[in-house]
Amino acid sequence: MRFPAWRHLRMAFQILCLLAFLWLFLQTEYRGSDTLRYPVSLLFRIDPLAALADALAPGAFGWLLLWPALLLLALTALFGRFFCGWICPLGTTLDGVGKLVGRGRISPRPAWRRVKYYLLLFMTAAALFGVQLFGLLDPLSIFLRSLTFSFNPAFNLVANSVFDFFYQHPVPLVSPLVNGSYDFFRDHLLAFHPPAYQLALLTLAIFLGILLLERVERRFWCKNLCPLGALLGLCSRHSLTTRVPAKVCDDCRRCLSDCRSGAVTETAHRKDECLLCLDCSGFCPANRVVFTLGSRPTAGGRVDLTRRGLMTSLAAGALVAPVTGSAPNLWNRDPYLLRPPGSLAEAEFLRRCIRCGECMKVCIGGALHPALLQAGLSGFYTPLLVPRIGYCEYNCTLCGQVCPTGAIGLLNLAEKQKAVIGIAVFDTDCCLPFARGEECLVCEEHCPTGEKAIVFDEREVLVGSEMRRLKVPRLIKSRCVGCGICETRCPLEGASAIRVINEGESRRARDLWA
């Protein structure tokens, strides 16, 4: 009876945690108030990799934001890798999906276990020398990015299409039922702005690739590639939770084949690999396996990291920084590279941003999108403001509220409305009044600043053989904050006749590393 009890308790807790994280994900949305009611970035505030990235970045450590991650490390040092077996949403997804896609029976070489430690050392060395890569392989970032960029837009597209269909094509009994549920979906499940993101297919491919690794080996990602698992494993090597017996019994070797993490070997129980699922305390036919509190020697129970592997991973990480630094600073040369309001100076921003996608999920105007190579390789998946697609809402401070590491500072409304992202610039070769002699008032009408940053000058313009008096737009630079709504709303097809460039952005005054 012990096996079903522990197994069902763990599964129930995993599902409960997953549902809680999905609920927080849905709450990462504008619901009529500029203040979010719940700690929607909690998943990353308990993320030790986010804390490590923040600790290795310039500036002070964000104690107020990331103390839960330090608490998790302390609990892991005491009790072991319980987070991986009981809480991690990606681990729970792998456990569930593995039953659907099938689990491989291949046993990769033991050397694969070292890879996650080498990846952790590589990324730590790179961060020490100025290039932060933790967010690219952080399982929590991968999980949230996949939800934000791929699954949530698909869900919104399908749901809105269903509601539109049954609204336009009344079906007896069905249409009233579907349309009657719209208010609930709109208020609790659907996004304020229909989401659509760049890199959605790439994000989905990465996520599906991790899931399909279950066909190779159960929890292949967790055992061999996860840098968060490596960090938690290092912390749990001397934990108090001990398995008795530590090795497989001579008359039964079931632990070798059934342990989901492969933590039980011929000679020892590897604490740094054990996920504390406690399944083995139940599937033991003789009921011999128990877990007790009390540190005991675990000789032979660790993954051996070769000296060559250690030196190679550290050297490769240290080499990343100067190689990256020798490349042109694209962010300093690309005038269209825009960051969210409140962002830190670029060098510190790149080292604190964990690439979680929370700011992009919560953006009311749909302006924030993941970068590909616009900010260089080190800026992959960091948020960019793309004004032709969406704009920064003048009365919104949500992105600063959800950022778990402080890469985007929390601004009050008055500070936000003064924060300069960039300035708007007219392309007189395309702008209708300049290029065609046609009056257009759209940019001025949508400008949100107290005193309009876009004003009109009346001029006599020769159109064909006729003189016309037209209103010609002019930008007052001191009033423009670069919100981008003028570029979003410009009625021209294709490229806008007014573009926002990053000249004069507020954070440049703080950029000590430019």
Coordinates of C-alpha atoms in Angstrom, one line a residue:
M1 CA 0.0 0.0 0.0
R2 CA 2.9 2.4 0.4
F3 CA 3.6 2.6 -3.3
P4 CA 0.2 3.8 -4.4
A5 CA 0.0 6.2 -1.4
W6 CA 3.3 7.9 -2.2
R7 CA 2.8 7.7 -6.0
H8 CA -0.7 9.2 -5.9
L9 CA 0.4 11.9 -3.4
R10 CA 3.3 13.0 -5.6
M11 CA 1.1 13.0 -8.7
A12 CA -1.6 15.0 -7.0
F13 CA 1.0 17.5 -5.8
Q14 CA 2.6 17.7 -9.2
I15 CA -0.8 18.4 -10.9
L16 CA -1.7 20.9 -8.2
C17 CA 1.5 22.8 -8.7
L18 CA 1.2 22.7 -12.5
L19 CA -2.4 24.1 -12.3
A20 CA -1.2 26.8 -9.9
F21 CA 1.5 27.9 -12.4
L22 CA -1.0 27.8 -15.3
W23 CA -3.4 29.9 -13.2
L24 CA -0.7 32.4 -12.5
F25 CA 0.1 32.4 -16.2
L26 CA -3.5 33.3 -17.0
Q27 CA -3.3 36.1 -14.4
T28 CA -0.3 37.6 -16.2
E29 CA -2.7 39.6 -18.2
Y30 CA -4.4 43.0 -18.2
R31 CA -7.8 42.5 -16.6
G32 CA -9.0 46.1 -16.4
S33 CA -6.5 47.3 -13.8
D34 CA -2.9 48.5 -14.1
T35 CA -2.0 46.7 -10.9
L36 CA -1.7 42.9 -11.0
R37 CA -3.3 41.3 -8.0
Y38 CA -1.2 38.1 -7.7
P39 CA 2.6 37.3 -7.7
V40 CA 2.5 36.2 -11.3
S41 CA 6.3 35.9 -11.6
L42 CA 6.5 33.6 -8.6
L43 CA 7.8 30.7 -10.7
F44 CA 10.9 32.7 -11.5
R45 CA 11.3 34.1 -8.1
I46 CA 11.9 30.6 -6.8
D47 CA 14.2 29.9 -9.8
P48 CA 17.9 29.4 -8.6
L49 CA 19.2 30.0 -12.1
A50 CA 17.5 33.4 -12.2
A51 CA 19.1 34.2 -8.9
L52 CA 22.5 33.0 -10.2
A53 CA 22.1 35.2 -13.3
D54 CA 21.2 38.2 -11.1
A55 CA 24.1 37.5 -8.7
L56 CA 26.6 37.5 -11.5
A57 CA 25.3 40.6 -13.2
P58 CA 26.6 44.1 -12.5
G59 CA 24.9 46.0 -9.7
A60 CA 23.3 44.9 -6.5
F61 CA 21.6 41.5 -6.1
G62 CA 17.8 41.7 -6.1
W63 CA 17.1 40.4 -2.6
L64 CA 13.5 41.6 -2.5
L65 CA 12.7 39.8 -5.7
L66 CA 14.8 36.6 -5.5
W67 CA 14.9 35.6 -1.8
P68 CA 12.5 32.7 -2.5
A69 CA 15.1 31.2 -4.9
L70 CA 17.7 31.2 -2.1
L71 CA 15.2 29.6 0.2
L72 CA 14.7 26.8 -2.3
L73 CA 18.5 26.2 -2.5
A74 CA 18.6 26.0 1.3
L75 CA 15.8 23.5 1.4
T76 CA 17.4 21.5 -1.4
A77 CA 20.6 21.3 0.6
L78 CA 18.7 20.0 3.5
F79 CA 16.2 17.6 1.9
G80 CA 17.4 17.0 -1.7
R81 CA 16.0 17.6 -5.2
F82 CA 12.4 17.6 -4.3
F83 CA 11.7 20.5 -6.7
C84 CA 12.5 18.4 -9.7
G85 CA 10.3 15.5 -8.7
W86 CA 7.4 17.4 -7.1
I87 CA 7.1 21.0 -8.4
C88 CA 8.9 21.6 -11.7
P89 CA 6.2 22.2 -14.3
L90 CA 8.4 21.0 -17.2
G91 CA 9.2 17.8 -15.2
T92 CA 5.5 17.2 -14.6
T93 CA 4.8 17.8 -18.3
L94 CA 7.5 15.2 -19.2
D95 CA 6.0 12.7 -16.8
G96 CA 2.5 13.2 -18.3
V97 CA 3.5 13.3 -22.0
G98 CA 5.9 10.4 -21.6
K99 CA 2.9 8.2 -21.2
L100 CA 1.4 9.5 -24.5
V101 CA 4.5 9.5 -26.7
G102 CA 6.0 6.3 -25.1
R103 CA 9.1 6.0 -23.1
G104 CA 12.3 4.7 -24.7
R105 CA 14.2 1.8 -23.2
I106 CA 17.6 3.0 -24.4
S107 CA 20.2 3.5 -21.7
P108 CA 22.5 6.3 -22.9
R109 CA 26.1 6.0 -21.8
P110 CA 26.7 7.2 -18.2
A111 CA 28.9 10.0 -19.6
W112 CA 25.7 11.8 -20.7
R113 CA 25.0 12.5 -17.0
R114 CA 28.0 14.9 -17.0
V115 CA 26.6 17.1 -19.7
K116 CA 24.2 19.1 -17.5
Y117 CA 27.1 19.9 -15.1
Y118 CA 29.3 20.9 -17.9
L119 CA 26.6 23.2 -19.3
L120 CA 26.1 24.7 -15.9
L121 CA 29.8 25.4 -15.5
F122 CA 30.0 26.7 -19.1
M123 CA 27.2 29.2 -18.5
T124 CA 28.5 30.2 -15.1
A125 CA 31.9 31.0 -16.6
A126 CA 30.3 32.9 -19.4
A127 CA 28.2 35.0 -17.0
L128 CA 31.3 35.7 -14.8
F129 CA 33.0 37.2 -17.9
G130 CA 29.9 39.1 -19.1
V131 CA 27.6 37.0 -21.2
Q132 CA 24.5 35.6 -19.6
L133 CA 23.1 32.4 -21.2
F134 CA 21.1 30.8 -18.3
G135 CA 17.8 31.9 -19.7
L136 CA 18.2 29.9 -22.9
L137 CA 18.4 26.5 -21.2
D138 CA 16.5 27.3 -17.9
P139 CA 13.7 24.7 -17.9
L140 CA 11.3 27.2 -16.3
S141 CA 12.0 29.8 -19.0
I142 CA 11.6 27.2 -21.7
F143 CA 8.2 26.2 -20.2
L144 CA 6.9 29.7 -19.9
R145 CA 8.2 30.8 -23.3
S146 CA 6.5 27.8 -24.9
L147 CA 3.2 28.8 -23.3
T148 CA 3.6 32.5 -24.1
F149 CA 4.8 32.3 -27.7
S150 CA 3.2 29.1 -29.0
F151 CA 0.3 27.6 -27.0
N152 CA -1.4 30.7 -25.7
P153 CA -1.6 32.4 -29.1
A154 CA -2.9 29.2 -30.6
F155 CA -5.5 28.8 -27.9
N156 CA -6.7 32.4 -28.3
L157 CA -6.9 32.0 -32.1
V158 CA -8.9 28.8 -31.9
A159 CA -11.2 30.1 -29.2
N160 CA -11.9 33.4 -30.9
S161 CA -12.6 31.6 -34.2
V162 CA -15.1 29.3 -32.5
F163 CA -16.9 32.3 -30.9
D164 CA -16.9 34.2 -34.2
F165 CA -18.3 31.2 -36.1
F166 CA -21.2 30.5 -33.7
Y167 CA -22.0 34.2 -33.5
Q168 CA -22.1 34.5 -37.3
H169 CA -23.8 31.1 -37.9
P170 CA -26.5 30.5 -35.3
V171 CA -26.9 26.8 -34.5
P172 CA -29.9 25.8 -32.4
L173 CA -29.0 24.9 -28.9
V174 CA -25.2 25.0 -29.6
S175 CA -24.8 28.8 -30.4
P176 CA -26.6 30.0 -27.3
L177 CA -24.5 27.7 -25.1
V178 CA -21.2 28.7 -26.8
N179 CA -22.0 32.4 -26.9
G180 CA -23.2 32.4 -23.3
S181 CA -19.8 31.3 -22.1
Y182 CA -18.0 34.1 -24.0
D183 CA -18.0 36.5 -21.0
F184 CA -16.3 33.9 -18.8
F185 CA -13.6 33.2 -21.4
R186 CA -13.1 37.0 -22.1
D187 CA -12.7 37.8 -18.4
H188 CA -10.6 34.9 -17.3
L189 CA -9.0 32.9 -20.1
L190 CA -8.6 35.0 -23.3
A191 CA -5.9 37.6 -23.7
F192 CA -6.7 41.4 -23.7
H193 CA -4.9 41.7 -27.0
P194 CA -4.9 38.7 -29.5
P195 CA -1.3 37.5 -29.0
A196 CA 1.0 36.8 -31.9
Y197 CA 4.8 36.5 -31.6
Q198 CA 7.8 36.2 -33.7
L199 CA 9.8 32.9 -33.1
A200 CA 6.6 31.0 -32.2
L201 CA 7.4 28.1 -34.4
L202 CA 11.1 27.9 -33.2
T203 CA 9.9 27.9 -29.6
L204 CA 7.4 25.2 -30.3
A205 CA 10.0 23.1 -32.1
I206 CA 12.4 23.3 -29.1
F207 CA 9.6 22.4 -26.6
L208 CA 8.5 19.4 -28.7
G209 CA 12.1 18.3 -29.1
I210 CA 12.5 18.1 -25.3
L211 CA 9.2 16.2 -25.1
L212 CA 10.3 13.7 -27.8
L213 CA 13.5 13.0 -25.9
E214 CA 11.2 10.9 -23.7
R215 CA 11.3 8.4 -26.6
V216 CA 15.0 8.0 -26.0
E217 CA 15.0 7.7 -22.2
R218 CA 12.6 8.6 -19.4
R219 CA 13.3 12.2 -18.2
F220 CA 16.2 12.4 -20.6
W221 CA 16.2 16.2 -20.3
C222 CA 16.3 16.2 -16.5
K223 CA 18.9 13.5 -16.3
N224 CA 21.3 14.8 -18.9
L225 CA 20.8 18.3 -20.1
C226 CA 19.0 20.4 -17.4
P227 CA 21.3 23.0 -15.9
L228 CA 18.8 23.8 -13.1
G229 CA 18.9 20.1 -12.2
A230 CA 22.7 20.2 -12.1
L231 CA 22.6 23.2 -9.7
L232 CA 20.1 21.6 -7.5
G233 CA 22.1 18.3 -7.7
L234 CA 25.2 20.0 -6.5
C235 CA 23.3 21.5 -3.5
S236 CA 21.8 18.2 -2.6
R237 CA 24.9 16.0 -2.4
H238 CA 25.0 16.2 1.3
S239 CA 21.3 16.4 2.0
L240 CA 19.8 14.8 5.1
T241 CA 17.4 12.6 3.1
T242 CA 18.9 9.1 2.8
R243 CA 17.7 6.0 1.1
V244 CA 18.0 2.7 2.8
P245 CA 19.3 0.4 1.4
A246 CA 21.6 2.7 -0.6
K247 CA 22.3 0.1 -3.4
V248 CA 20.3 -2.5 -5.2
C249 CA 19.6 -5.8 -3.4
D250 CA 21.2 -9.0 -4.7
D251 CA 17.9 -10.8 -5.0
C252 CA 16.0 -8.0 -6.7
R253 CA 17.4 -5.4 -9.2
R254 CA 14.1 -3.7 -10.0
C255 CA 15.4 -0.3 -8.9
L256 CA 17.9 -0.3 -11.7
S257 CA 15.2 -0.5 -14.4
D258 CA 12.3 1.4 -12.7
C259 CA 14.0 4.4 -11.1
R260 CA 12.8 7.4 -13.1
S261 CA 16.0 9.4 -12.5
G262 CA 18.5 6.5 -12.5
A263 CA 19.7 7.5 -9.1
V264 CA 20.2 3.9 -7.8
T265 CA 23.3 2.1 -8.9
E266 CA 25.0 -1.2 -8.2
T267 CA 26.9 0.3 -5.3
A268 CA 25.2 3.5 -4.1
H269 CA 22.3 5.9 -4.1
R270 CA 23.2 9.1 -5.9
K271 CA 21.6 11.9 -3.9
D272 CA 22.5 14.5 -6.6
E273 CA 20.5 12.6 -9.2
C274 CA 17.5 11.5 -7.0
L275 CA 14.3 13.4 -7.6
L276 CA 12.8 12.2 -4.4
C277 CA 9.7 10.8 -6.2
L278 CA 9.8 8.1 -3.5
D279 CA 8.4 5.5 -5.9
C280 CA 11.0 3.0 -5.1
S281 CA 9.7 2.8 -1.5
G282 CA 6.6 1.2 -3.0
F283 CA 7.6 -0.9 -6.0
C284 CA 10.1 -2.8 -3.8
P285 CA 8.4 -6.2 -3.6
A286 CA 9.9 -6.9 -0.1
N287 CA 9.1 -3.4 1.2
R288 CA 12.8 -2.9 2.1
V289 CA 13.3 0.6 0.8
V290 CA 12.7 3.5 3.2
F291 CA 13.8 7.2 3.2
T292 CA 15.2 8.5 6.5
L293 CA 16.6 11.8 7.7
G294 CA 20.2 11.7 8.5
S295 CA 23.3 12.2 6.4
R296 CA 25.2 9.1 5.5
P297 CA 28.3 8.5 3.3
T298 CA 27.5 8.1 -0.4
A299 CA 30.8 7.0 -1.7
G300 CA 30.6 6.0 -5.3
G301 CA 27.3 7.8 -5.6
R302 CA 28.3 10.9 -7.5
V303 CA 28.7 11.6 -11.2
D304 CA 32.4 11.8 -11.9
L305 CA 33.3 14.9 -13.8
T306 CA 36.5 14.5 -15.7
R307 CA 39.3 17.1 -15.2
R308 CA 39.4 17.6 -19.0
G309 CA 35.6 18.2 -19.1
L310 CA 35.8 20.7 -16.3
M311 CA 38.6 22.7 -17.8
T312 CA 37.0 22.6 -21.3
S313 CA 33.6 23.8 -20.1
L314 CA 35.1 26.6 -18.0
A315 CA 37.5 27.7 -20.7
A316 CA 34.7 27.6 -23.3
G317 CA 32.5 29.8 -21.1
A318 CA 35.3 32.2 -20.4
L319 CA 36.1 32.4 -24.1
V320 CA 32.5 33.3 -25.0
A321 CA 32.7 36.7 -23.5
P322 CA 35.7 38.2 -25.3
V323 CA 34.5 36.6 -28.6
T324 CA 31.1 38.2 -28.1
G325 CA 32.6 41.4 -26.9
S326 CA 34.8 41.6 -30.1
A327 CA 31.6 41.7 -32.3
P328 CA 30.0 45.0 -33.1
N329 CA 27.6 46.3 -30.5
L330 CA 24.5 46.0 -32.6
W331 CA 22.3 47.6 -29.9
N332 CA 24.5 50.7 -30.0
R333 CA 24.3 50.8 -33.8
D334 CA 20.8 49.7 -34.7
P335 CA 18.5 52.7 -34.2
Y336 CA 15.4 50.5 -34.3
L337 CA 16.4 48.3 -31.3
L338 CA 14.0 49.4 -28.6
R339 CA 13.7 48.0 -25.1
P340 CA 10.7 48.2 -22.7
P341 CA 10.4 51.3 -20.6
G342 CA 12.3 51.0 -17.3
S343 CA 14.9 48.6 -18.8
L344 CA 18.4 48.7 -17.3
A345 CA 21.4 49.9 -19.3
E346 CA 21.9 47.4 -22.1
A347 CA 24.9 45.5 -20.8
E348 CA 23.3 45.0 -17.4
F349 CA 19.9 44.3 -19.0
L350 CA 21.4 41.5 -21.1
R351 CA 23.0 39.9 -18.0
R352 CA 19.8 40.1 -15.8
C353 CA 17.1 39.2 -18.3
I354 CA 16.2 35.5 -17.9
R355 CA 14.3 35.4 -21.2
C356 CA 11.2 34.2 -19.5
G357 CA 8.7 36.1 -21.7
E358 CA 6.6 37.4 -18.8
C359 CA 6.9 41.0 -20.0
M360 CA 5.8 40.0 -23.6
K361 CA 2.9 38.1 -22.2
V362 CA 1.5 41.0 -20.2
C363 CA 2.1 43.8 -22.8
I364 CA -1.3 45.4 -23.5
G365 CA -0.4 46.8 -26.9
G366 CA 1.3 43.6 -28.2
A367 CA 4.5 45.6 -28.7
L368 CA 7.0 43.3 -27.1
H369 CA 8.5 40.4 -29.1
P370 CA 11.4 38.1 -28.6
A371 CA 14.6 39.1 -30.4
L372 CA 16.3 36.8 -32.9
L373 CA 19.7 38.4 -33.7
Q374 CA 18.7 42.1 -33.5
A375 CA 20.7 42.5 -30.3
G376 CA 23.4 40.0 -31.2
L377 CA 23.6 36.4 -30.1
S378 CA 23.7 37.3 -26.4
G379 CA 20.3 39.1 -26.9
F380 CA 18.5 36.0 -28.3
Y381 CA 14.9 35.8 -26.9
T382 CA 15.2 39.2 -25.0
P383 CA 12.2 41.5 -25.4
L384 CA 12.2 44.1 -28.2
L385 CA 9.6 46.7 -28.8
V386 CA 8.3 46.5 -32.4
P387 CA 6.1 49.6 -32.9
R388 CA 4.8 48.6 -36.4
I389 CA 3.2 45.5 -34.7
G390 CA 2.1 47.1 -31.4
Y391 CA 2.7 50.1 -29.2
C392 CA 3.7 50.8 -25.6
E393 CA 0.5 51.8 -23.8
Y394 CA 1.1 55.2 -22.2
N395 CA -0.8 54.4 -19.0
C396 CA 0.6 50.9 -18.5
T397 CA 3.3 49.8 -16.0
L398 CA 2.7 46.0 -16.2
C399 CA 6.0 44.8 -17.7
G400 CA 8.0 46.2 -14.7
Q401 CA 5.6 44.5 -12.3
V402 CA 6.2 41.0 -13.8
C403 CA 9.9 41.1 -14.4
P404 CA 11.4 38.6 -11.9
T405 CA 15.0 39.8 -11.9
G406 CA 14.6 43.6 -12.2
A407 CA 16.0 43.7 -15.7
I408 CA 12.9 45.9 -16.3
G409 CA 12.6 48.3 -13.4
L410 CA 9.2 48.8 -11.6
L411 CA 8.1 52.3 -12.5
N412 CA 5.1 54.2 -11.1
L413 CA 2.8 55.7 -13.6
A414 CA 4.3 59.2 -13.4
E415 CA 7.8 57.8 -13.9
K416 CA 6.7 55.5 -16.8
Q417 CA 5.1 58.5 -18.6
K418 CA 8.4 60.3 -18.5
A419 CA 10.6 57.3 -19.4
V420 CA 11.9 57.8 -22.9
I421 CA 12.1 54.7 -25.1
G422 CA 13.2 56.7 -28.2
I423 CA 11.9 59.4 -30.4
A424 CA 9.7 59.3 -33.6
V425 CA 11.2 60.4 -36.9
F426 CA 9.3 61.2 -40.1
D427 CA 10.2 59.7 -43.4
T428 CA 9.3 62.6 -45.7
D429 CA 9.6 60.4 -48.8
C430 CA 6.6 58.4 -47.6
C431 CA 4.5 60.6 -45.3
L432 CA 1.4 61.6 -47.2
P433 CA 1.5 65.4 -46.6
F434 CA 5.1 65.6 -47.6
A435 CA 5.2 63.1 -50.4
R436 CA 1.8 63.4 -52.0
G437 CA 0.3 66.6 -50.7
E438 CA -2.5 64.7 -49.0
E439 CA -3.7 65.6 -45.6
C440 CA -3.3 63.0 -42.8
L441 CA -3.9 63.6 -39.1
V442 CA -3.6 60.0 -37.8
C443 CA -0.2 60.4 -36.0
E444 CA -1.3 63.5 -34.1
E445 CA -4.7 62.1 -33.2
H446 CA -3.2 59.1 -31.5
C447 CA -0.2 60.8 -29.7
P448 CA -0.9 60.2 -26.0
T449 CA 1.4 62.7 -24.3
G450 CA -0.2 65.4 -22.2
E451 CA 1.0 68.1 -24.6
K452 CA 1.1 66.5 -28.0
A453 CA 4.5 65.5 -29.2
I454 CA 3.3 65.8 -32.8
V455 CA 1.9 69.1 -33.9
F456 CA 1.0 70.6 -37.3
D457 CA 2.4 73.5 -39.3
E458 CA 0.2 74.9 -42.0
R459 CA 2.1 75.3 -45.3
E460 CA 1.3 76.3 -48.9
V461 CA 2.1 73.2 -51.0
L462 CA 2.2 72.9 -54.7
V463 CA 0.2 69.9 -55.7
G464 CA 0.3 69.4 -59.5
S465 CA -0.5 72.9 -60.8
E466 CA -2.6 73.9 -57.7
M467 CA -1.4 75.5 -54.5
R468 CA -3.0 73.9 -51.4
R469 CA -2.8 74.8 -47.8
L470 CA -1.9 71.6 -45.8
K471 CA -1.3 70.6 -42.3
V472 CA 2.2 69.2 -42.2
P473 CA 3.3 67.2 -39.0
R474 CA 6.2 68.2 -36.9
L475 CA 7.7 66.4 -33.9
I476 CA 8.5 68.2 -30.7
K477 CA 11.4 66.1 -29.5
S478 CA 11.2 67.1 -25.8
R479 CA 7.7 65.7 -25.5
C480 CA 8.1 62.4 -27.3
V481 CA 8.7 59.3 -25.2
G482 CA 8.8 56.8 -28.2
C483 CA 5.7 54.9 -27.3
G484 CA 5.3 53.9 -31.0
I485 CA 1.6 54.4 -31.4
C486 CA 2.1 56.8 -34.2
E487 CA 4.1 54.1 -36.1
T488 CA 1.5 51.4 -35.3
R489 CA -1.4 53.5 -36.5
C490 CA 0.3 55.0 -39.6
P491 CA -2.2 54.2 -42.4
L492 CA 0.4 53.4 -45.0
E493 CA 0.8 49.8 -46.0
G494 CA 4.2 48.2 -45.4
A495 CA 6.7 50.3 -43.6
S496 CA 5.4 53.2 -41.6
A497 CA 6.0 56.9 -42.6
I498 CA 7.0 57.6 -39.0
R499 CA 9.6 55.4 -37.3
V500 CA 10.7 55.2 -33.7
I501 CA 14.4 55.2 -33.1
N502 CA 16.2 54.7 -29.8
E503 CA 17.9 58.1 -29.7
G504 CA 17.7 59.8 -26.3
E505 CA 16.4 56.8 -24.4
S506 CA 16.4 57.3 -20.7
R507 CA 18.5 54.3 -19.8
R508 CA 21.5 55.5 -21.9
A509 CA 22.4 58.0 -19.2
R510 CA 22.9 54.9 -16.9
D511 CA 24.9 52.8 -19.4
L512 CA 28.3 52.7 -17.8
W513 CA 29.3 49.6 -19.9
A514 CA 28.5 51.0 -23.4

